[in-house]
Tab-separated table of C-alpha atoms and ligand atoms in Angstrom:
chain	number	residue	atom	x	y	z
A	9	MET	CA	8.532	13.805	21.968
A	10	GLY	CA	11.727	12.316	20.491
A	11	LEU	CA	13.110	12.507	17.001
A	12	LEU	CA	10.640	12.353	14.126
A	13	VAL	CA	11.123	11.138	10.588
A	14	ALA	CA	8.531	12.671	8.285
A	15	LYS	CA	7.811	11.315	4.838
A	16	PHE	CA	5.841	13.488	2.447
A	17	GLY	CA	4.066	11.846	-0.479
A	18	GLY	CA	3.607	13.046	-4.054
A	19	SER	CA	0.561	15.205	-3.411
A	20	SER	CA	2.454	16.982	-0.606
A	21	ALA	CA	5.360	17.694	-2.957
A	22	ALA	CA	3.279	18.493	-6.043
A	23	ASP	CA	4.173	22.190	-6.346
A	24	GLY	CA	5.359	25.298	-4.541
A	25	ILE	CA	2.070	25.716	-2.686
A	26	GLN	CA	2.276	22.223	-1.244
A	27	ILE	CA	5.986	22.498	-0.454
A	28	ARG	CA	5.282	25.640	1.560
A	29	LYS	CA	2.892	23.530	3.628
A	30	ILE	CA	5.692	21.010	4.145
A	31	ARG	CA	7.895	23.807	5.409
A	32	SER	CA	5.376	25.039	7.921
A	33	ILE	CA	4.795	21.486	9.184
A	34	VAL	CA	8.518	20.799	9.496
A	35	GLU	CA	9.190	24.111	11.186
A	36	SER	CA	6.362	23.648	13.662
A	37	ASP	CA	8.335	20.913	15.446
A	38	PRO	CA	12.147	20.960	15.619
A	39	ASN	CA	12.080	17.211	16.265
A	40	ARG	CA	11.239	16.700	12.582
A	41	ARG	CA	14.852	16.327	11.599
A	42	TYR	CA	14.835	13.812	8.762
A	43	ILE	CA	12.479	14.309	5.860
A	44	VAL	CA	11.871	11.778	3.086
A	45	VAL	CA	10.094	12.941	-0.045
A	46	SER	CA	8.316	11.534	-3.069
A	47	ALA	CA	8.423	12.915	-6.581
A	48	PRO	CA	5.881	15.659	-7.346
A	49	GLY	CA	2.420	14.139	-7.730
A	50	LYS	CA	-0.773	15.474	-9.260
A	51	ARG	CA	-1.612	19.156	-8.698
A	52	PHE	CA	-5.192	18.824	-9.906
A	53	ASP	CA	-7.513	16.173	-11.323
A	54	GLY	CA	-6.215	15.031	-14.664
A	55	ASP	CA	-2.661	16.230	-13.962
A	56	ASN	CA	0.299	13.849	-14.341
A	57	LYS	CA	2.485	12.441	-11.598
A	58	VAL	CA	6.117	13.103	-12.408
A	59	THR	CA	6.965	9.418	-11.850
A	60	ASP	CA	4.410	8.376	-14.483
A	61	LEU	CA	5.948	10.844	-16.936
A	62	LEU	CA	9.427	9.533	-16.186
A	63	TYR	CA	8.367	5.929	-16.828
A	64	LEU	CA	6.783	7.092	-20.073
A	65	LEU	CA	10.034	8.816	-20.982
A	66	ALA	CA	11.926	5.595	-20.279
A	67	SER	CA	9.606	3.607	-22.480
A	68	HIS	CA	9.875	6.129	-25.338
A	69	ALA	CA	13.654	6.043	-25.119
A	70	ASP	CA	13.591	2.263	-24.969
A	71	HIS	CA	11.529	2.048	-28.154
A	72	ASN	CA	13.553	4.725	-29.931
A	73	ALA	CA	10.446	6.895	-30.084
A	74	PRO	CA	10.847	10.683	-29.986
A	75	TYR	CA	10.921	11.821	-26.386
A	76	GLU	CA	12.054	15.447	-26.617
A	77	GLN	CA	8.648	16.962	-25.938
A	78	LEU	CA	8.054	14.789	-22.900
A	79	PHE	CA	11.536	15.542	-21.620
A	80	GLN	CA	10.786	19.236	-21.945
A	81	VAL	CA	7.507	18.943	-20.002
A	82	ILE	CA	9.271	17.260	-17.083
A	83	LYS	CA	12.168	19.703	-17.152
A	84	GLU	CA	9.835	22.684	-17.167
A	85	ARG	CA	7.879	21.349	-14.245
A	86	PHE	CA	11.041	21.251	-12.117
A	87	LEU	CA	12.363	24.576	-13.440
A	88	GLY	CA	9.013	26.125	-12.506
A	89	MET	CA	9.264	24.747	-8.983
A	90	GLU	CA	12.832	25.967	-8.609
A	91	SER	CA	11.857	29.494	-9.535
A	92	ASP	CA	8.619	29.432	-7.541
A	93	LEU	CA	10.476	28.332	-4.408
A	94	GLY	CA	13.225	30.886	-5.014
A	95	VAL	CA	16.038	28.347	-4.642
A	96	ALA	CA	19.005	27.591	-6.902
A	97	VAL	CA	19.807	23.894	-7.053
A	98	GLY	CA	20.952	23.704	-10.673
A	99	ILE	CA	17.875	22.033	-12.169
A	100	ALA	CA	18.945	23.035	-15.704
A	101	ASN	CA	22.272	21.311	-15.158
A	102	GLU	CA	20.640	18.208	-13.744
A	103	PHE	CA	18.620	17.916	-16.949
A	104	ILE	CA	21.776	18.184	-19.049
A	105	ILE	CA	23.076	15.135	-17.118
A	106	ILE	CA	19.808	13.244	-17.605
A	107	GLU	CA	19.722	14.078	-21.313
A	108	LYS	CA	23.273	12.870	-21.746
A	109	ALA	CA	22.411	9.587	-20.054
A	110	LEU	CA	19.420	9.237	-22.380
A	111	LYS	CA	21.484	9.936	-25.487
A	112	THR	CA	24.235	7.488	-24.574
A	113	GLY	CA	21.768	4.753	-23.652
A	114	ALA	CA	22.985	4.822	-20.038
A	115	ALA	CA	19.600	5.818	-18.631
A	116	SER	CA	17.804	2.762	-17.262
A	117	ALA	CA	14.085	2.948	-16.435
A	118	ASP	CA	14.981	2.796	-12.724
A	119	TYR	CA	17.448	5.640	-13.074
A	120	LEU	CA	14.970	7.836	-14.952
A	121	ALA	CA	12.117	7.070	-12.530
A	122	SER	CA	14.342	7.887	-9.565
A	123	ARG	CA	15.051	11.398	-10.851
A	124	GLY	CA	11.619	12.504	-9.651
A	125	GLU	CA	12.502	11.844	-6.021
A	126	TYR	CA	16.096	12.997	-6.467
A	127	LEU	CA	15.131	16.429	-7.801
A	128	SER	CA	12.216	16.787	-5.413
A	129	ALA	CA	14.561	16.165	-2.459
A	130	LYS	CA	17.119	18.644	-3.822
A	131	LEU	CA	14.489	21.375	-4.107
A	132	ILE	CA	12.919	20.707	-0.724
A	133	ALA	CA	16.291	20.440	1.060
A	134	ALA	CA	17.285	23.851	-0.306
A	135	PHE	CA	13.912	25.360	0.568
A	136	LEU	CA	14.076	24.079	4.148
A	137	GLY	CA	17.777	24.833	4.552
A	138	PHE	CA	18.448	21.132	5.336
A	139	ASP	CA	21.257	18.937	3.988
A	140	PHE	CA	20.489	16.830	0.935
A	141	VAL	CA	21.442	13.185	1.474
A	142	ASP	CA	21.225	10.960	-1.599
A	143	THR	CA	19.920	7.464	-0.932
A	144	ALA	CA	21.954	5.857	-3.730
A	145	GLY	CA	24.788	4.209	-1.809
A	146	LEU	CA	22.696	4.073	1.398
A	147	VAL	CA	19.580	2.122	0.476
A	148	LEU	CA	21.288	-1.025	-0.713
A	149	PHE	CA	20.330	-3.868	-3.022
A	150	SER	CA	22.394	-6.900	-3.974
A	151	GLY	CA	23.631	-7.367	-7.541
A	152	LYS	CA	20.592	-9.576	-8.112
A	153	GLY	CA	18.287	-6.836	-6.886
A	154	LYS	CA	17.507	-8.267	-3.444
A	155	PHE	CA	16.942	-5.573	-0.875
A	156	LEU	CA	19.549	-5.669	1.927
A	157	TYR	CA	17.880	-4.675	5.186
A	158	GLU	CA	20.722	-4.754	7.625
A	159	ASP	CA	23.362	-3.256	5.332
A	160	THR	CA	20.932	-0.450	4.554
A	161	ASN	CA	20.211	0.141	8.206
A	162	ALA	CA	23.897	0.387	9.041
A	163	ALA	CA	24.698	2.664	6.087
A	164	LEU	CA	21.748	4.971	6.738
A	165	ALA	CA	22.423	5.184	10.475
A	166	LYS	CA	26.053	6.083	9.876
A	167	GLU	CA	25.197	8.774	7.343
A	168	LEU	CA	22.309	10.314	9.258
A	169	ALA	CA	24.496	10.658	12.334
A	170	LYS	CA	26.557	13.164	10.335
A	171	HIS	CA	23.570	15.422	9.664
A	172	GLU	CA	21.580	17.395	12.160
A	173	ARG	CA	18.788	17.838	9.602
A	174	ALA	CA	18.427	16.296	6.180
A	175	VAL	CA	16.083	15.643	3.281
A	176	LEU	CA	16.325	12.261	1.570
A	177	PRO	CA	14.756	11.138	-1.698
A	178	GLY	CA	12.426	8.172	-1.300
A	179	PHE	CA	11.797	5.253	-3.647
A	180	TYR	CA	15.313	4.255	-4.702
A	181	GLY	CA	18.748	3.051	-3.717
A	182	SER	CA	21.538	1.343	-5.576
A	183	VAL	CA	23.174	-1.971	-6.414
A	184	PRO	CA	26.882	-2.613	-5.721
A	185	ASP	CA	28.100	-1.149	-9.039
A	186	GLY	CA	26.364	2.116	-8.097
A	187	SER	CA	23.458	1.887	-10.560
A	188	VAL	CA	20.131	3.076	-9.296
A	189	LYS	CA	17.471	0.569	-8.319
A	190	THR	CA	13.947	1.507	-7.276
A	191	PHE	CA	11.433	-0.162	-5.012
A	192	SER	CA	8.018	-0.953	-6.469
A	193	ARG	CA	5.571	1.925	-7.003
A	194	GLY	CA	4.747	3.861	-3.859
A	195	GLY	CA	8.108	2.807	-2.431
A	196	SER	CA	8.992	6.138	-0.807
A	197	ASP	CA	6.944	4.892	2.129
A	198	ILE	CA	9.540	2.146	2.544
A	199	THR	CA	12.431	4.616	2.470
A	200	GLY	CA	10.679	6.642	5.168
A	201	ALA	CA	10.343	3.570	7.377
A	202	LEU	CA	13.990	2.647	6.800
A	203	ALA	CA	15.133	6.129	7.734
A	204	ALA	CA	12.934	6.028	10.848
A	205	ARG	CA	14.489	2.747	11.916
A	206	ALA	CA	18.049	3.905	11.187
A	207	ALA	CA	17.563	7.186	13.030
A	208	GLY	CA	15.860	5.512	15.992
A	209	ALA	CA	12.832	7.760	15.536
A	210	ALA	CA	10.139	7.977	18.185
A	211	VAL	CA	7.490	8.136	15.459
A	212	TYR	CA	7.490	7.680	11.693
A	213	GLU	CA	5.153	10.327	10.298
A	214	ASN	CA	3.723	9.588	6.888
A	215	TRP	CA	2.173	12.754	5.443
A	216	THR	CA	-0.329	12.277	2.658
A	217	ASP	CA	-3.611	13.831	1.499
A	218	VAL	CA	-6.025	12.036	3.836
A	219	SER	CA	-6.306	12.313	7.607
A	220	GLY	CA	-5.460	8.654	8.196
A	221	PHE	CA	-7.353	5.475	7.588
A	222	LEU	CA	-11.100	5.551	7.482
A	223	MET	CA	-13.229	2.827	9.004
A	224	ALA	CA	-14.711	2.056	5.592
A	225	ASP	CA	-14.320	3.089	1.976
A	226	PRO	CA	-15.704	6.675	1.728
A	227	ARG	CA	-17.100	5.933	-1.735
A	228	ILE	CA	-19.521	3.587	0.002
A	229	ILE	CA	-19.758	5.248	3.421
A	230	PRO	CA	-19.242	8.976	2.807
A	231	GLU	CA	-19.418	9.755	6.523
A	232	ALA	CA	-16.912	7.018	7.492
A	233	LYS	CA	-15.067	7.957	10.664
A	234	ALA	CA	-11.276	8.058	10.875
A	235	ILE	CA	-9.441	5.311	12.742
A	236	SER	CA	-7.368	6.908	15.491
A	237	HIS	CA	-5.373	3.779	16.454
A	238	ILE	CA	-4.829	0.560	14.594
A	239	SER	CA	-2.448	-2.317	15.266
A	240	TYR	CA	-0.040	-3.631	12.624
A	241	LYS	CA	-1.997	-6.878	12.582
A	242	GLU	CA	-5.333	-5.179	11.984
A	243	LEU	CA	-3.798	-3.021	9.304
A	244	ARG	CA	-2.437	-6.073	7.554
A	245	GLU	CA	-5.927	-7.576	7.500
A	246	LEU	CA	-7.530	-4.406	6.202
A	247	SER	CA	-4.909	-3.661	3.578
A	248	TYR	CA	-4.955	-7.233	2.403
A	249	MET	CA	-8.622	-6.683	1.651
A	250	GLY	CA	-7.977	-3.540	-0.316
A	251	ALA	CA	-7.787	-0.610	2.093
A	252	SER	CA	-4.553	1.073	1.066
A	253	VAL	CA	-2.820	4.240	2.122
A	254	LEU	CA	0.645	2.916	2.818
A	255	HIS	CA	2.979	0.628	0.839
A	256	GLU	CA	2.677	-2.729	2.589
A	257	ASN	CA	6.449	-3.226	2.780
A	258	ALA	CA	6.744	0.002	4.742
A	259	ILE	CA	5.296	-1.617	7.804
A	260	TYR	CA	7.999	-4.206	8.361
A	261	PRO	CA	10.972	-1.934	9.204
A	262	ALA	CA	8.878	0.208	11.530
A	263	ARG	CA	7.364	-2.819	13.212
A	264	LEU	CA	10.784	-4.419	13.594
A	265	ALA	CA	12.053	-1.371	15.429
A	266	GLY	CA	8.804	-0.873	17.364
A	267	ILE	CA	8.279	2.568	15.846
A	268	PRO	CA	4.652	3.694	15.549
A	269	ILE	CA	3.587	5.078	12.192
A	270	ASN	CA	1.398	8.156	12.166
A	271	ILE	CA	-0.551	8.811	8.960
A	272	ARG	CA	-1.133	12.568	8.673
A	273	ASN	CA	-2.691	14.997	6.228
A	274	THR	CA	-0.479	17.765	4.795
A	275	ASN	CA	-3.632	19.717	3.913
A	276	ALA	CA	-5.078	19.400	7.434
A	277	PRO	CA	-2.098	19.270	9.823
A	278	GLU	CA	-4.398	19.944	12.767
A	279	ASP	CA	-5.871	16.430	12.392
A	280	SER	CA	-4.009	13.874	14.479
A	281	GLY	CA	-4.469	11.158	11.851
A	282	THR	CA	-4.102	7.432	12.435
A	283	PHE	CA	-1.507	5.835	14.701
A	284	ILE	CA	-0.336	2.384	13.686
A	285	SER	CA	1.484	0.477	16.413
A	286	ALA	CA	1.991	-2.971	17.897
A	287	ASP	CA	-0.639	-2.286	20.528
A	288	ASP	CA	-3.583	-4.576	19.912
A	289	THR	CA	-5.082	-4.346	23.364
A	290	PRO	CA	-6.515	-0.863	23.436
A	291	ALA	CA	-8.655	-0.225	26.471
A	292	GLU	CA	-11.487	1.459	24.693
A	293	GLY	CA	-13.012	2.181	21.344
A	294	SER	CA	-15.571	0.454	19.196
A	295	VAL	CA	-15.557	-3.324	18.879
A	296	ILE	CA	-14.551	-3.128	15.265
A	297	THR	CA	-11.671	-1.132	13.869
A	298	GLY	CA	-12.555	-1.152	10.210
A	299	ILE	CA	-14.353	-2.785	7.316
A	300	ALA	CA	-12.734	-3.531	3.986
A	301	GLY	CA	-13.849	-5.483	1.007
A	302	ASN	CA	-12.973	-6.708	-2.404
A	303	ARG	CA	-15.173	-7.438	-5.360
A	304	ASP	CA	-14.483	-9.902	-8.129
A	305	PHE	CA	-14.100	-13.341	-6.651
A	306	THR	CA	-15.285	-16.712	-7.846
A	307	VAL	CA	-16.179	-19.550	-5.511
A	308	ILE	CA	-15.809	-23.112	-6.708
A	309	GLY	CA	-17.831	-25.399	-4.462
A	310	ILE	CA	-16.801	-29.068	-4.526
A	311	TYR	CA	-18.937	-31.800	-2.999
A	312	LYS	CA	-17.894	-35.438	-2.706
A	313	ASN	CA	-19.542	-38.018	-0.522
A	314	MET	CA	-17.143	-39.178	2.256
A	315	MET	CA	-14.598	-36.526	1.246
A	316	SER	CA	-13.877	-35.844	4.881
A	317	ASN	CA	-12.395	-39.362	5.239
A	318	GLU	CA	-10.395	-39.256	2.050
A	319	ILE	CA	-6.688	-38.729	2.598
A	320	GLY	CA	-4.964	-36.280	0.274
A	321	PHE	CA	-8.117	-34.818	-1.312
A	322	ILE	CA	-7.223	-31.192	-0.572
A	323	LYS	CA	-3.678	-31.893	-1.659
A	324	ARG	CA	-4.937	-32.986	-5.074
A	325	ILE	CA	-7.020	-29.828	-5.393
A	326	LEU	CA	-4.023	-27.701	-4.500
A	327	SER	CA	-1.748	-29.439	-6.942
A	328	ILE	CA	-4.225	-28.886	-9.805
A	329	LEU	CA	-4.381	-25.201	-8.849
A	330	GLU	CA	-0.604	-25.115	-8.791
A	331	ASP	CA	-0.499	-26.490	-12.345
A	332	TYR	CA	-2.577	-23.492	-13.399
A	333	SER	CA	-0.606	-21.036	-11.201
A	334	VAL	CA	-3.804	-20.033	-9.438
A	335	PRO	CA	-3.501	-18.822	-5.824
A	336	ILE	CA	-6.438	-19.276	-3.430
A	337	GLU	CA	-7.754	-16.634	-1.110
A	338	HIS	CA	-9.690	-18.862	1.332
A	339	ILE	CA	-10.699	-22.493	1.612
A	340	PRO	CA	-13.733	-22.715	3.884
A	341	SER	CA	-14.836	-26.324	4.269
A	342	GLY	CA	-17.735	-28.354	5.578
A	343	ILE	CA	-18.455	-32.047	5.892
A	344	ASP	CA	-17.751	-33.498	2.452
A	345	THR	CA	-17.617	-30.038	0.903
A	346	VAL	CA	-14.898	-27.573	0.250
A	347	SER	CA	-15.123	-24.141	-1.324
A	348	LEU	CA	-12.277	-22.466	-3.122
A	349	VAL	CA	-12.410	-18.701	-3.084
A	350	ILE	CA	-10.291	-17.311	-5.904
A	351	ALA	CA	-9.811	-13.774	-7.225
A	352	ASN	CA	-11.241	-13.522	-10.746
A	353	LYS	CA	-8.082	-11.966	-12.136
A	354	PHE	CA	-6.242	-15.264	-11.621
A	355	LEU	CA	-8.889	-17.240	-13.469
A	356	GLU	CA	-9.001	-15.224	-16.657
A	357	GLY	CA	-8.789	-17.569	-19.629
A	358	LYS	CA	-8.294	-20.583	-17.342
A	359	LEU	CA	-11.595	-21.245	-15.599
A	360	GLY	CA	-13.069	-23.664	-18.170
A	361	ASP	CA	-9.944	-25.847	-18.329
A	362	LEU	CA	-9.511	-25.791	-14.577
A	363	ILE	CA	-13.043	-27.005	-13.936
A	364	GLU	CA	-12.610	-29.702	-16.569
A	365	ASP	CA	-9.463	-30.904	-14.801
A	366	PHE	CA	-11.225	-30.907	-11.439
A	367	GLU	CA	-14.016	-32.991	-12.951
A	368	LYS	CA	-11.554	-35.467	-14.455
A	369	LYS	CA	-9.188	-35.820	-11.512
A	370	LEU	CA	-11.201	-35.422	-8.313
A	371	GLY	CA	-14.106	-37.814	-8.778
A	372	ALA	CA	-16.348	-35.232	-7.111
A	373	ASP	CA	-20.128	-35.684	-6.999
A	374	SER	CA	-20.698	-32.072	-7.914
A	375	ILE	CA	-18.773	-28.948	-8.694
A	376	GLU	CA	-20.655	-25.693	-8.467
A	377	LEU	CA	-19.534	-22.311	-9.623
A	378	PHE	CA	-20.555	-19.006	-8.011
A	379	GLU	CA	-19.226	-16.111	-9.995
A	380	ASP	CA	-19.629	-12.442	-8.985
A	381	MET	CA	-18.762	-12.949	-5.346
A	382	SER	CA	-17.344	-10.294	-3.051
A	383	LEU	CA	-15.528	-10.662	0.230
A	384	ILE	CA	-15.971	-8.292	3.145
A	385	ALA	CA	-13.680	-8.337	6.161
A	386	THR	CA	-14.815	-6.870	9.444
A	387	VAL	CA	-11.679	-6.366	11.487
A	388	GLY	CA	-11.058	-5.488	15.113
A	389	CYS	CA	-8.748	-6.816	17.796
A	390	ARG	CA	-11.459	-6.214	20.406
A	391	MET	CA	-13.754	-8.699	18.705
A	392	ALA	CA	-12.052	-11.608	20.450
A	393	SER	CA	-13.084	-10.376	23.891
A	394	HIS	CA	-16.654	-9.491	22.949
A	395	ARG	CA	-19.509	-11.919	22.742
A	396	GLY	CA	-22.214	-11.653	20.149
A	397	VAL	CA	-20.187	-9.862	17.483
A	398	ALA	CA	-20.918	-12.533	14.883
A	399	ALA	CA	-24.597	-12.585	15.824
A	400	LYS	CA	-24.795	-8.838	15.439
A	401	LEU	CA	-22.996	-8.935	12.102
A	402	PHE	CA	-25.116	-11.703	10.633
A	403	GLY	CA	-28.263	-10.101	12.038
A	404	ALA	CA	-27.398	-6.841	10.291
A	405	LEU	CA	-26.844	-8.586	6.971
A	406	CYS	CA	-30.057	-10.551	7.346
A	407	LYS	CA	-32.017	-7.383	8.083
A	408	ALA	CA	-30.521	-5.773	4.978
A	409	GLY	CA	-31.661	-8.750	2.900
A	410	VAL	CA	-28.124	-9.883	2.108
A	411	ASN	CA	-27.563	-13.564	1.561
A	412	ILE	CA	-24.255	-14.759	3.053
A	413	ARG	CA	-22.573	-17.300	0.785
A	414	MET	CA	-19.500	-17.922	2.885
A	415	ILE	CA	-18.181	-17.245	6.390
A	416	ASP	CA	-14.586	-17.375	7.538
A	417	GLN	CA	-13.303	-16.327	10.935
A	418	GLY	CA	-9.536	-16.055	11.369
A	419	SER	CA	-8.125	-18.099	14.245
A	420	SER	CA	-7.018	-14.876	15.943
A	421	GLU	CA	-10.718	-13.947	16.141
A	422	MET	CA	-9.648	-10.580	14.876
A	423	ASN	CA	-11.690	-10.680	11.740
A	424	ILE	CA	-14.805	-12.165	10.238
A	425	ILE	CA	-14.889	-12.498	6.481
A	426	VAL	CA	-18.162	-12.963	4.695
A	427	GLY	CA	-18.725	-13.759	1.042
A	428	VAL	CA	-21.732	-12.085	-0.542
A	429	GLU	CA	-22.978	-11.679	-4.074
A	430	THR	CA	-21.341	-8.659	-5.676
A	431	LYS	CA	-24.739	-7.015	-6.218
A	432	ASP	CA	-25.054	-6.905	-2.402
A	433	PHE	CA	-21.517	-5.648	-1.741
A	434	GLU	CA	-22.282	-2.025	-0.908
A	435	VAL	CA	-25.514	-2.783	0.923
A	436	ALA	CA	-23.627	-5.264	3.107
A	437	ILE	CA	-20.851	-2.813	3.991
A	438	ARG	CA	-23.428	-0.157	4.810
A	439	ALA	CA	-25.341	-2.584	7.038
A	440	ILE	CA	-22.202	-3.615	8.964
A	441	TYR	CA	-21.047	-0.017	9.331
A	442	ASP	CA	-24.403	1.225	10.585
A	443	THR	CA	-24.694	-1.599	13.080
A	444	PHE	CA	-21.271	-1.286	14.644
A	445	ILE	CA	-20.294	2.323	14.112
A	446	GLY	CA	-23.057	4.532	12.754
A	447	GLY	CA	-23.994	7.126	15.352
A	448	GLN	CA	-23.288	4.900	18.324
A	449	SER	CA	-20.441	3.764	20.518
A	450	GLY	CA	-20.182	0.489	18.668
A	451	GLU	CA	-20.603	-1.590	21.799
B	1288	LIG	N1	7.124	8.352	-6.918
B	1288	LIG	C1	6.984	6.940	-6.773
B	1288	LIG	C2	5.633	6.505	-7.289
B	1288	LIG	O1	4.859	7.310	-7.746
B	1288	LIG	C3	7.245	6.468	-5.386
B	1288	LIG	C4	6.413	7.119	-4.317
B	1288	LIG	O2	5.841	8.180	-4.496
B	1288	LIG	O3	6.328	6.548	-3.237
B	1288	LIG	O4	5.334	5.339	-7.256
């Protein structure tokens, strides 16, 4: 096995107990040379993530509200970790610097939020006996805040080459004047992927609190099996539909460099987790890789006689949607009919006016509205080479008494999306799972 970059998320860095687990994982394989860490996350249900507290601190400071108590809570959390881990990284001093920045108005929200990762990396580097390498000055953004891939890759590669072993804070980098800029929430995953690419890692390990992706949402299918291998393409389909473990922008750098990502569980390091790679032609396994779904869609069904011969009809629909800034999820069509599948959140406060505009401008014979729709994607790269998958899927839904309102199969034949009434959402997922996976080989 070659070099490994291991990223540990907030739950893995939540306190001394978790950080000791990080140490035993890192020490169990000397190839784990570069470690990227998140800010401390929740230690128990109802606890606060340090990043949330830091954003709250920023907003208090911004509104000139008293923040001293909050500041103290955050400081004490890090002081407690420093003493629990038995390291001396000058946490008290770091908080003097942060306080000064707050008092002089120099502390931006990005800067404050980044301190969670910065201090977490300092503590963990000291505890592991690794170098601390700050990512400000290495993870680079333009003055306008655009992320600079290639410059970052070059800067990180050059710096990492100087360190045999290092811990890097995730989530942030800097703009040319040196000020800190963060990625969006969950962005330490991106830093991990960037470090993996720059270091030429054999595998990018992403350590979290679940043993990889499950084939279906465990709140609906408690016994859902773990996915051992998934391709980038399948993952994109599943995460688009709501299955999320990894920041979606973390996939690109790893994919670009052809580095597989391995999702692992810090609390169960014996589990091999899920491997995400470019390989979408696995020799064996069940026909489907996973099932994901999303509630809260509306379908607008438009019928117009001879629509199929009318030039520019869809274009007119799209331009009306554009006027309302409403994106569409899917546009399944039939002869003289077209359905627009739209997430409810984009229609809030607009639906009535939008329908009125459609009625005025499209000359349609009828416009029907189906609210409370859900979409379910059944994904698997092996579906393309198997006959009868659709029949089996529709048969299962029929047997479960679920009425299918819409069907959409991607041109890659890697997924079948069905629209069902939201009341049938869970029943439908259960029926698909039981048919393809439950207790059988899935063939
Ligand atoms: N700490 C940041 C957040 O909570 C980034 C991360 O953990 O990936 O969003």
